[in-house]
Structures are given as C-alpha cells and as structure tokens.
Coordinates of C-alpha atoms in Angstrom, one line a residue:
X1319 CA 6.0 -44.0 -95.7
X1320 CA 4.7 -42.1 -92.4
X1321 CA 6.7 -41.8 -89.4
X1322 CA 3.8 -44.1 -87.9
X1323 CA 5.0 -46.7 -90.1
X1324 CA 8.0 -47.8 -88.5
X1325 CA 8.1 -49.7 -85.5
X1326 CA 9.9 -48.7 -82.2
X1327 CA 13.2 -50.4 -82.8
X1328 CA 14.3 -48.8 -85.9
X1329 CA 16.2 -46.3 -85.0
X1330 CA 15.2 -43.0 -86.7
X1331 CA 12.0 -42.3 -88.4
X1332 CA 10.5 -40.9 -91.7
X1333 CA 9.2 -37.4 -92.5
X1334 CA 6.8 -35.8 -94.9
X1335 CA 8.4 -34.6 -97.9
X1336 CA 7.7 -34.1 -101.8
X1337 CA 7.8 -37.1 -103.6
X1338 CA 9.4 -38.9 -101.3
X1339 CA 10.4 -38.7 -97.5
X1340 CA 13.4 -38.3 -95.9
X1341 CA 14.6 -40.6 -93.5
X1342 CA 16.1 -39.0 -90.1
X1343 CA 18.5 -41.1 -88.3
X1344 CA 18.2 -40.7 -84.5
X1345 CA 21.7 -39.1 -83.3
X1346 CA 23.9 -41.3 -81.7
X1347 CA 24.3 -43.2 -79.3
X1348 CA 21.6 -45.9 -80.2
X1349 CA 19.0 -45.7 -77.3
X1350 CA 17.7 -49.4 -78.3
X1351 CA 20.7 -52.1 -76.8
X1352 CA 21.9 -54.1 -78.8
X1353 CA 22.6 -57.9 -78.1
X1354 CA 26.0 -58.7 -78.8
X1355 CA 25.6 -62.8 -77.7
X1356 CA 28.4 -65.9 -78.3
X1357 CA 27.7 -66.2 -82.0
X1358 CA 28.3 -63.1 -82.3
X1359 CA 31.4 -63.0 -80.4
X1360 CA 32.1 -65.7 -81.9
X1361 CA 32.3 -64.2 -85.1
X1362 CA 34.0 -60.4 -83.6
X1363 CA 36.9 -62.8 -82.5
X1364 CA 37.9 -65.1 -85.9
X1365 CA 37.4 -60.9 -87.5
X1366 CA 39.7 -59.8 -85.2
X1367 CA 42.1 -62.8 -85.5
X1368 CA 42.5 -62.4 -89.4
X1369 CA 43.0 -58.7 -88.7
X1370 CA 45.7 -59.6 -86.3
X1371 CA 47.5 -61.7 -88.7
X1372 CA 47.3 -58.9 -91.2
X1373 CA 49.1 -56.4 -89.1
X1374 CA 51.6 -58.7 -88.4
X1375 CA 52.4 -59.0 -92.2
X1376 CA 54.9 -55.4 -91.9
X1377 CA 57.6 -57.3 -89.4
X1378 CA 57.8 -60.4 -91.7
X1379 CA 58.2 -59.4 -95.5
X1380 CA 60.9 -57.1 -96.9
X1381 CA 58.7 -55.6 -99.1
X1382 CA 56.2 -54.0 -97.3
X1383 CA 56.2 -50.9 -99.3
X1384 CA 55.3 -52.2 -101.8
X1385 CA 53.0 -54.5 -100.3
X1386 CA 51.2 -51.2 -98.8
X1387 CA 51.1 -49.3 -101.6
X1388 CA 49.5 -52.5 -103.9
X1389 CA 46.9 -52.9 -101.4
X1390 CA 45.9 -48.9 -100.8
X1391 CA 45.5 -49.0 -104.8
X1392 CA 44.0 -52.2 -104.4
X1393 CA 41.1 -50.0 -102.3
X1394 CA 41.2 -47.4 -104.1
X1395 CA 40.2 -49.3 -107.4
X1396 CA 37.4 -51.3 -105.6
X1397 CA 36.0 -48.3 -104.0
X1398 CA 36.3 -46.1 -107.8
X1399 CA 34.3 -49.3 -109.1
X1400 CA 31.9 -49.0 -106.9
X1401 CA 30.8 -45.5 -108.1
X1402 CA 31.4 -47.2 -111.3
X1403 CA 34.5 -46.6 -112.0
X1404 CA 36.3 -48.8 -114.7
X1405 CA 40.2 -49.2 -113.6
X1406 CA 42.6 -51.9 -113.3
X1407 CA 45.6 -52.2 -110.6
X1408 CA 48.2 -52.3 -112.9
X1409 CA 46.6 -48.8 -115.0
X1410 CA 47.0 -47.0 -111.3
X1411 CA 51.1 -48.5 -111.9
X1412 CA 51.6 -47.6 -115.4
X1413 CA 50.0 -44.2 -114.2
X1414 CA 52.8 -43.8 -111.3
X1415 CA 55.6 -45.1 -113.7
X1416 CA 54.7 -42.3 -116.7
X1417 CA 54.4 -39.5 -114.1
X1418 CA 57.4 -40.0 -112.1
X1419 CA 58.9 -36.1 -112.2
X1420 CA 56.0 -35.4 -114.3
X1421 CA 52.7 -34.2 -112.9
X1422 CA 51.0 -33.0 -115.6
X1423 CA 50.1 -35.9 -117.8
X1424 CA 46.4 -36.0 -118.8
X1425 CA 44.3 -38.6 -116.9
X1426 CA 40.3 -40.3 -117.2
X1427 CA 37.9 -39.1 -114.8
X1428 CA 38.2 -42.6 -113.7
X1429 CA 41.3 -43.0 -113.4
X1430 CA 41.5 -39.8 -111.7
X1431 CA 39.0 -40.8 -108.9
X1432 CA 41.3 -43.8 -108.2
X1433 CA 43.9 -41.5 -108.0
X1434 CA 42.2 -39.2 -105.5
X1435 CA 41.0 -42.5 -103.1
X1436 CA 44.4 -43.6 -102.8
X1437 CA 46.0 -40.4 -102.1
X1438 CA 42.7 -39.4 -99.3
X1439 CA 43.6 -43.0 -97.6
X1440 CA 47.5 -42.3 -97.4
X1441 CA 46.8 -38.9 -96.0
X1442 CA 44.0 -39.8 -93.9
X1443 CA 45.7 -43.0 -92.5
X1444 CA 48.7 -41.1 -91.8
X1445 CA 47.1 -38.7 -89.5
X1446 CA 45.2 -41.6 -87.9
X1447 CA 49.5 -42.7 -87.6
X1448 CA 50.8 -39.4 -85.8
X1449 CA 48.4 -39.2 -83.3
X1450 CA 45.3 -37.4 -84.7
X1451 CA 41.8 -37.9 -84.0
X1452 CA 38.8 -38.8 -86.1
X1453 CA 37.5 -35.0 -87.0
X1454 CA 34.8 -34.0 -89.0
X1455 CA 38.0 -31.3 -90.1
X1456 CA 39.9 -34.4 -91.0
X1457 CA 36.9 -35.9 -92.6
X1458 CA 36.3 -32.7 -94.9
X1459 CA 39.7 -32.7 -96.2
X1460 CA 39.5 -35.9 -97.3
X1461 CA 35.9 -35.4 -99.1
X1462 CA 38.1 -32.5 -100.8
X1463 CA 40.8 -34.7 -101.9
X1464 CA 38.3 -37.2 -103.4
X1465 CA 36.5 -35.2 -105.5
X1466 CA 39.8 -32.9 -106.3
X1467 CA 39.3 -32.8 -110.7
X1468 CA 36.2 -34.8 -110.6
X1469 CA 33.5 -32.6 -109.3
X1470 CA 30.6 -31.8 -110.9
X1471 CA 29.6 -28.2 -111.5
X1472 CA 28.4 -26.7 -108.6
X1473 CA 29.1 -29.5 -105.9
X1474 CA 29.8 -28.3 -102.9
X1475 CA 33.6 -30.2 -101.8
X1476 CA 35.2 -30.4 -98.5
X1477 CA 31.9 -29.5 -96.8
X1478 CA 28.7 -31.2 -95.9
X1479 CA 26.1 -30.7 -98.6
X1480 CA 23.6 -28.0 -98.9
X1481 CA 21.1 -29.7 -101.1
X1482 CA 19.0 -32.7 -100.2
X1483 CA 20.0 -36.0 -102.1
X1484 CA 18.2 -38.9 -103.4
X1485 CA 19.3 -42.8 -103.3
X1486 CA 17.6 -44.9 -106.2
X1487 CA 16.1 -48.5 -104.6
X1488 CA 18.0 -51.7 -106.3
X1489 CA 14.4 -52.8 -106.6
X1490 CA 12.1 -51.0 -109.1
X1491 CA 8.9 -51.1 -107.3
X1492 CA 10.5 -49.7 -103.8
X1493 CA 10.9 -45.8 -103.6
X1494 CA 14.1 -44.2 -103.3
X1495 CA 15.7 -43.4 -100.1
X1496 CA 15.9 -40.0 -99.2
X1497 CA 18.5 -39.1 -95.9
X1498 CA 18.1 -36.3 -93.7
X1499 CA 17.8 -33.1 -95.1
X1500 CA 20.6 -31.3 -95.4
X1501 CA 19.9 -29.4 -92.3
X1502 CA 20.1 -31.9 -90.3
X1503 CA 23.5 -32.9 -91.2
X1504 CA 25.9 -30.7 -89.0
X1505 CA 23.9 -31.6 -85.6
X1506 CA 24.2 -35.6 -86.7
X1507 CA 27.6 -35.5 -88.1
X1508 CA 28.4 -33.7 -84.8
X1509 CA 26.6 -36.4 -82.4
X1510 CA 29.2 -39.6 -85.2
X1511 CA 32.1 -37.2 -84.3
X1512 CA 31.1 -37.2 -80.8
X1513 CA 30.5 -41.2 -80.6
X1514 CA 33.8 -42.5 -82.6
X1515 CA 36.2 -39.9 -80.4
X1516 CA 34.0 -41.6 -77.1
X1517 CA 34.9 -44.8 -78.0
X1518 CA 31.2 -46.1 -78.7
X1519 CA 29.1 -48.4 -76.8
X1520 CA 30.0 -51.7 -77.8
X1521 CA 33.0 -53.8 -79.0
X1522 CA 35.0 -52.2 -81.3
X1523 CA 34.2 -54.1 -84.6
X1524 CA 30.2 -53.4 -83.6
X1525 CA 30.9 -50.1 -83.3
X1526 CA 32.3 -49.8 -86.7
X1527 CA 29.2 -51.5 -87.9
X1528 CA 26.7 -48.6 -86.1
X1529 CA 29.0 -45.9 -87.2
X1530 CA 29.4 -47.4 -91.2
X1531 CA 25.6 -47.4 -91.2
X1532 CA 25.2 -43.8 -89.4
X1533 CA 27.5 -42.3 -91.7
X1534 CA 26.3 -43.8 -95.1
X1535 CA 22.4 -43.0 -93.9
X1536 CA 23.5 -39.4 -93.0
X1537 CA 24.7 -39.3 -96.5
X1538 CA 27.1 -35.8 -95.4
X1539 CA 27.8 -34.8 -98.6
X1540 CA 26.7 -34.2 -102.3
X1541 CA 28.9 -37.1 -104.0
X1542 CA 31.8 -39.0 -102.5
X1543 CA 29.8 -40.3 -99.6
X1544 CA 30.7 -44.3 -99.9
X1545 CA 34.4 -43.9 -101.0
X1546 CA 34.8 -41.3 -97.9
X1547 CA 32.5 -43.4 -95.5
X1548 CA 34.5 -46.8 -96.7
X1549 CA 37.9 -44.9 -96.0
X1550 CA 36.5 -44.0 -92.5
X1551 CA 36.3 -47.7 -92.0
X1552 CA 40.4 -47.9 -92.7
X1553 CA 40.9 -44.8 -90.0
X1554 CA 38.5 -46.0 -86.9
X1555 CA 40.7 -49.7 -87.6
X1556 CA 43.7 -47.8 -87.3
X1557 CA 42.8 -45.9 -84.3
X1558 CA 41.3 -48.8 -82.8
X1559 CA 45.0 -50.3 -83.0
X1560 CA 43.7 -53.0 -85.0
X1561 CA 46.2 -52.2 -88.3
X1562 CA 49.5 -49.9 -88.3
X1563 CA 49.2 -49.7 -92.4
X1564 CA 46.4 -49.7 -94.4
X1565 CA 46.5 -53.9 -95.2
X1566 CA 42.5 -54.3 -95.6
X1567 CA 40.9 -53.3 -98.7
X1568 CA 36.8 -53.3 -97.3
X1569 CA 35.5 -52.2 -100.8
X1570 CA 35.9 -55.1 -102.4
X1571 CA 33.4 -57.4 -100.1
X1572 CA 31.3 -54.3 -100.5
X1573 CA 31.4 -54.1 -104.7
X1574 CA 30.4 -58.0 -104.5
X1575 CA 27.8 -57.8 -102.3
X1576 CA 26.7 -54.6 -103.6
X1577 CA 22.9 -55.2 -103.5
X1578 CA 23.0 -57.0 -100.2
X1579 CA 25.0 -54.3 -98.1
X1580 CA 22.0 -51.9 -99.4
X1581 CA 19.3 -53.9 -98.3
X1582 CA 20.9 -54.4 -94.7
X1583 CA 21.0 -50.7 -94.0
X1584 CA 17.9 -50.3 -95.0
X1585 CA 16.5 -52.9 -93.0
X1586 CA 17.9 -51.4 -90.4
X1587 CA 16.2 -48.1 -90.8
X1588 CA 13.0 -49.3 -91.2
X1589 CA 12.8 -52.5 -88.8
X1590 CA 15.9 -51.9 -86.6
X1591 CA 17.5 -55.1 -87.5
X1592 CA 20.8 -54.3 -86.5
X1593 CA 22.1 -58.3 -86.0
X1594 CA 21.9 -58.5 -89.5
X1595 CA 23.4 -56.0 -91.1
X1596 CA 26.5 -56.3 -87.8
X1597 CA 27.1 -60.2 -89.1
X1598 CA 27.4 -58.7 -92.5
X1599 CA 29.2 -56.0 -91.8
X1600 CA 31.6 -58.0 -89.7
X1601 CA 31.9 -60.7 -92.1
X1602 CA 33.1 -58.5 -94.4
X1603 CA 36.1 -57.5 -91.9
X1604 CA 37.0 -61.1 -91.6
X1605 CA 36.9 -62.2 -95.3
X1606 CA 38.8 -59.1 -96.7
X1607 CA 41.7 -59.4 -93.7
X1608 CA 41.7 -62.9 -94.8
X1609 CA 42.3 -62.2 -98.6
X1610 CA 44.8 -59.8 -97.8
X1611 CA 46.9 -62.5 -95.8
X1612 CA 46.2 -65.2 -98.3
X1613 CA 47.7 -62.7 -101.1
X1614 CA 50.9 -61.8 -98.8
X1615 CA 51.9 -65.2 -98.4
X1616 CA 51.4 -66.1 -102.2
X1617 CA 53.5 -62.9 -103.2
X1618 CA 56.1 -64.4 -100.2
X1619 CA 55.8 -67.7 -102.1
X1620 CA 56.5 -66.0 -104.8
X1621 CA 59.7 -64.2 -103.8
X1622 CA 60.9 -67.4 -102.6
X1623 CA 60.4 -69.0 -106.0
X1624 CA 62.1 -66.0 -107.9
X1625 CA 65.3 -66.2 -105.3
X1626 CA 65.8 -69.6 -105.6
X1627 CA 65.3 -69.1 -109.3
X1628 CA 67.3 -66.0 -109.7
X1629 CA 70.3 -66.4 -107.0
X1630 CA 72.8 -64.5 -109.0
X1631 CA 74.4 -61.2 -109.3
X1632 CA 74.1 -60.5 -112.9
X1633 CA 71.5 -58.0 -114.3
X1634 CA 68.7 -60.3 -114.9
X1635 CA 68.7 -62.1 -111.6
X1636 CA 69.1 -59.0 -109.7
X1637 CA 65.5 -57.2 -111.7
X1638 CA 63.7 -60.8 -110.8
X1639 CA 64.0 -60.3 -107.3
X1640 CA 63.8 -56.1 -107.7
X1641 CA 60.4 -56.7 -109.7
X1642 CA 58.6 -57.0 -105.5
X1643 CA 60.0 -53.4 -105.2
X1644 CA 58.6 -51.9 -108.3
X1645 CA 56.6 -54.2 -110.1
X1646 CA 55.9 -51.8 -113.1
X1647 CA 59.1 -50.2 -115.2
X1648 CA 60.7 -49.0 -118.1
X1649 CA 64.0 -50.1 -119.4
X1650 CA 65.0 -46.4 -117.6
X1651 CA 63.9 -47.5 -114.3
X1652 CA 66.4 -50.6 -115.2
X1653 CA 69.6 -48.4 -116.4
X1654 CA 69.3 -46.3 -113.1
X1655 CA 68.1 -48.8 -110.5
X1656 CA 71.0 -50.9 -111.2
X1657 CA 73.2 -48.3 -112.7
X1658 CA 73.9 -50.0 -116.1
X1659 CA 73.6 -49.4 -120.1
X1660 CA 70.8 -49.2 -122.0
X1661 CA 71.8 -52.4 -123.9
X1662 CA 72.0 -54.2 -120.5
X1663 CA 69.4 -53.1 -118.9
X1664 CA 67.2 -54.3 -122.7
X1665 CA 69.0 -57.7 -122.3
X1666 CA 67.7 -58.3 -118.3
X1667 CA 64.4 -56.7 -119.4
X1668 CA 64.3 -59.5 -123.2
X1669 CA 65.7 -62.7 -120.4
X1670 CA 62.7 -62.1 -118.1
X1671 CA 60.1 -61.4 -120.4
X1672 CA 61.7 -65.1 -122.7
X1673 CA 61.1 -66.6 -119.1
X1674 CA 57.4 -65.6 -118.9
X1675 CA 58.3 -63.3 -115.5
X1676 CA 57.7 -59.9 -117.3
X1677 CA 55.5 -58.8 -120.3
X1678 CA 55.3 -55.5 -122.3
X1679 CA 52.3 -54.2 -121.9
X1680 CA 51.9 -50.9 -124.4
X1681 CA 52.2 -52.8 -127.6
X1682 CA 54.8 -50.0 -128.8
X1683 CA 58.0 -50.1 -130.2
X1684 CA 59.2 -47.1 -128.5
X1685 CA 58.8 -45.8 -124.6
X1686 CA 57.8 -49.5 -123.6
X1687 CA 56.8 -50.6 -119.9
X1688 CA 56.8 -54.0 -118.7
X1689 CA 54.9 -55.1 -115.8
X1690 CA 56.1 -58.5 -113.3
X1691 CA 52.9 -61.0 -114.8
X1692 CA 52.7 -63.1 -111.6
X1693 CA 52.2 -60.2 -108.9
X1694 CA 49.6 -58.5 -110.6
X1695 CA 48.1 -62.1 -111.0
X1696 CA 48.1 -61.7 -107.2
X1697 CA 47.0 -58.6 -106.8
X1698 CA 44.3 -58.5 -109.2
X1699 CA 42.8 -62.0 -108.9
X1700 CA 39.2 -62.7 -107.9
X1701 CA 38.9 -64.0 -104.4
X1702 CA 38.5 -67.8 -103.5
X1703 CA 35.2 -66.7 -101.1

C-alpha cells in the first residue's frame, strides 16, 4: 500500500519498503479534531464513574493488600497470556509462598514473564505514587524489567529497538503491518513523551485512547511492546488521579477481544477512524473497573460469610478469617503467623480443608501448600460481560 492510498484523515501514512511498507505515525498531537459528542461523553462519564468506585475500594476493606497485590498479578497474568503465556493466579501464589527468603528457585519462561509484569507495574505505579512523571527513562526501565530472564539472544532491553519489526495480520489474506522504522522511533517516542507530560488535547480517558494507539503503532521496542504499552495505561490512570493503587486489570478486555482491538488500530491507521477504536478503547475502561468492583464486593461478601462463620478465637477460626491476608500457605506460614505447634497449626489447616474452605493443592505428602478455594474462585473466574 502507497502513501497515495490512504485518505487525509488517517493520521500517518505508508512508505516504500521491501516486502512490505512501514507505516509512519504522524507525531503527536493529532492535527485532525476529533469529535468527542454526548454519546460519547456519555460513555467517558459511566468509565469514569466505575473507575471512581474502584478507587474508593482502599478506604472500605481491611484487606487491601491483599486485594492489590491479587489484582496486580491478576494483570500481570492477563497481559503474560497475551504474548501467550500459559499461567494461573494461584501458580504466581504458590510461586511467592516457595520463594519466601529464597530467590533462587528455578522458574518457566512463563511464569517468569508474569513475574517480571507484576514486578514493572509495582515499580512503575509507585513512581507514578511519589510524584514522578511519565518518562521515556521511566518507560525504559520498565521494558528492562520485563524482559529481565526472558530475552531472546540479541534483543536489545531497556532501549528502543534498533531493528525494524514485523506484525502478522489476524487475517491471512491482509499483509503484515510493519511500524516506523526504527529510526524514526526516538523523534516519535519524544513527540508521546511530550503529549502525556502536556496533558493531551482532549479528555483524559480520550487521551489515553490516542496515546494506547500511538504507542502500540510506534512499536518502541523489539519484544515487550503490549505488556509495557498496557502497563502505561495503569501509570497515565494514576497520574491522571483516576486510581491511587493499581485496582484495573486492562489486559484482560484486551486478551478477549484480542482480534477486535487489532482491527481498530488498524482502522485507524489506514481510514482515521478514531470514534471507533475510542468507544472500544473506553469500553474496555469501564467493563474492567467494573469487574474489579464486582470481585471486591464478592471477596467482602465473602469475609462477611467466613466471620460470621468463624467468630472464634481458636486456631481454625482465626486462619478462616487470616486466609483474605494470605490466601496461599504452608502449615509453616500457620505455626508462625499464629505462633503455635506444628500439630495445631495441621489440625486448623485438616478443620478448614473437612469444611471445603481450603484445599491442598501439590498432591504430596510432604512440604504441602493449601490454597483458600473460594477467593481464587473470585479472582480467577471468567467475567459476567
């Protein structure tokens, strides 16, 4: 496809290269307006009401840690999948629980990239926390962090790539796209950097939408480029003031609509539809702020249940109500959380698991671990829409 190809509004155009072109955003800002009308306003404000209800989870649970920390590995699985990653939540627990004073236990390469998106979301949302700015510095570390263990020979990490890249077509009869060549990636990256740190041109939530699309067209770096553009999403929330943790796991509307969030960037490349892929990308704010409410209040249902259940002080009653704290443990964890014997910790462990609350989940005899059944049900249950 020829530069002539495109019409006006798509906002960058195509040049000649071997087999296929590349595809040159124009920097930013966008020099075609966008129409930002009542629907869509509409739609910006029940997005920004479900975010709001999110960020006001923190003040009204007593477990937020552990609430944050289940959904930051809740992203970082969904994002790992979809690079193809194959990792459940409660792996990413058991994973924690065997390395606790213990760094050096062997992981998967999946596993390990899991690993890596949680830990470049922590750090990067804590910087967003103290006061820092969107950098492409910040940015860079966080590509390093990614890829740390999983690079392939010769990838360039924690800088913008130095080799052009190719993006197969979900359809077989449509040519791959090919971003900018790699020379053109400081002076755009610059011109993103520029745009977020400006404060954009348009409501926030659009904003995020141009800058998702700019970033994932731009394609900065060799491998990493959706799990680091998808954490970006997290940051520009967080310095928009829109969430003081990390309570929205985006990757997940993304892994279901895989084929579909393709298509809409592309569409806006080539025909500048940007309404389109801004519902979508909107959308996806809203239903993903939504599941994460919906799965706070059942794990708040939950506690209730469990208290009411479990109002006493003896071993067993106190581990139903610990399991929101640390919802994967070994009879260890037991003895020196609640500073008792082996044999009593074995017996709360053997009253829960009888109850249907906890189940084993190594198959062993020895070193078992046992994991509180109805939260990961939460956590790792397929969403309602």
């Amino acid at each position: 496809m020829r530069t002539r190809d495109l019409p006006e509004e798509a906002p960058g155009h195509y040049r000649e290269s071997h087999p296929h072109p590349y595809y040159i955003p124009d920097k930013l800002p966008l020099s075609t307006r966008i129409d930002v009308d009542d629907e869509l306003m509409e739609l910006i404000a029940d997005a920004s009401f479900q975010l709001g209800r999110i960020d006001g989870i923190s003040p009204a649970v007593d477990f937020s840690p552990v609430l944050y920390t289940s959904l930051v590995r809740l992203e970082a699985v969904e994002t790992a999948e979809i690079e193809g990653a194959d990792v459940d939540v409660d792996e990413v627990y058991a994973h924690h629980t065997r390395t606790s004073g213990d760094e050096n236990v062997d992981v998967s390469r999946d596993l390990q990239e899991v690993l890596n998106a949680e830990h470049a979301l922590q750090k990067g949302f804590d910087a967003i926390k103290q006061g820092e700015p969107i950098t492409l510095e910040l940015l860079q570390s966080l590509h390093e962090l990614l890829l740390e263990n999983v690079r392939n020979e010769g990838e360039v990490v924690g800088e913008w790539r130095t080799t052009d890249v190719h993006l197969p077509s979900p359809y077989a009869s449509q040519p791959p796209f090919v971003p900018p060549p790699h020379q053109s990636v400081p002076e755009l990256m610059h011109s993103l950097e520029v745009y977020i740190q400006m404060g954009g041109q348009y409501h926030p939530l659009v904003d995020l939408a141009i800058t998702h699309y700019q970033f994932e067209t731009v394609h900065p770096c060799e491998d990493g480029n959706g799990r680091l553009g998808r954490i970006l999403i997290v940051l520009q929330l967080c310095a928009e003031g829109y969430l003081s943790e990390p309570y929205l796991y985006p990757s997940a509307y993304f892994n279901r609509n895989k084929q579909e969030y393709v298509e809409k960037m592309r569409a806006v490349s080539e025909t500048g539809d940007w309404r389109d892929w801004i519902t979508f990308f909107i959308e996806g704010i809203e239903v993903q702020a939504r599941d994460s409410y919906e799965r706070t209040q059942k794990l708040m249902e939950l506690r209730r249940d469990y208290e009411q259940r479990y109002p006493h002080q003896k071993t067993s009653h106190r581990l139903a109500r610990g399991v929101f704290d640390v919802p994967y443990f070994t009879a260890n964890d037991v003895q020196d959380e609640f500073d008792v014997s082996r044999q009593t910790a074995y017996n709360a462990i053997e009253e829960l698991v009888s109850d249907g609350i906890l189940v084993e989940t190594t198959g062993n005899q020895r070193n078992q671990e046992y994991k509180a059944i109805d939260i990961f049900d939460i956590l790792e249950r397929r969403p309602d829409h």
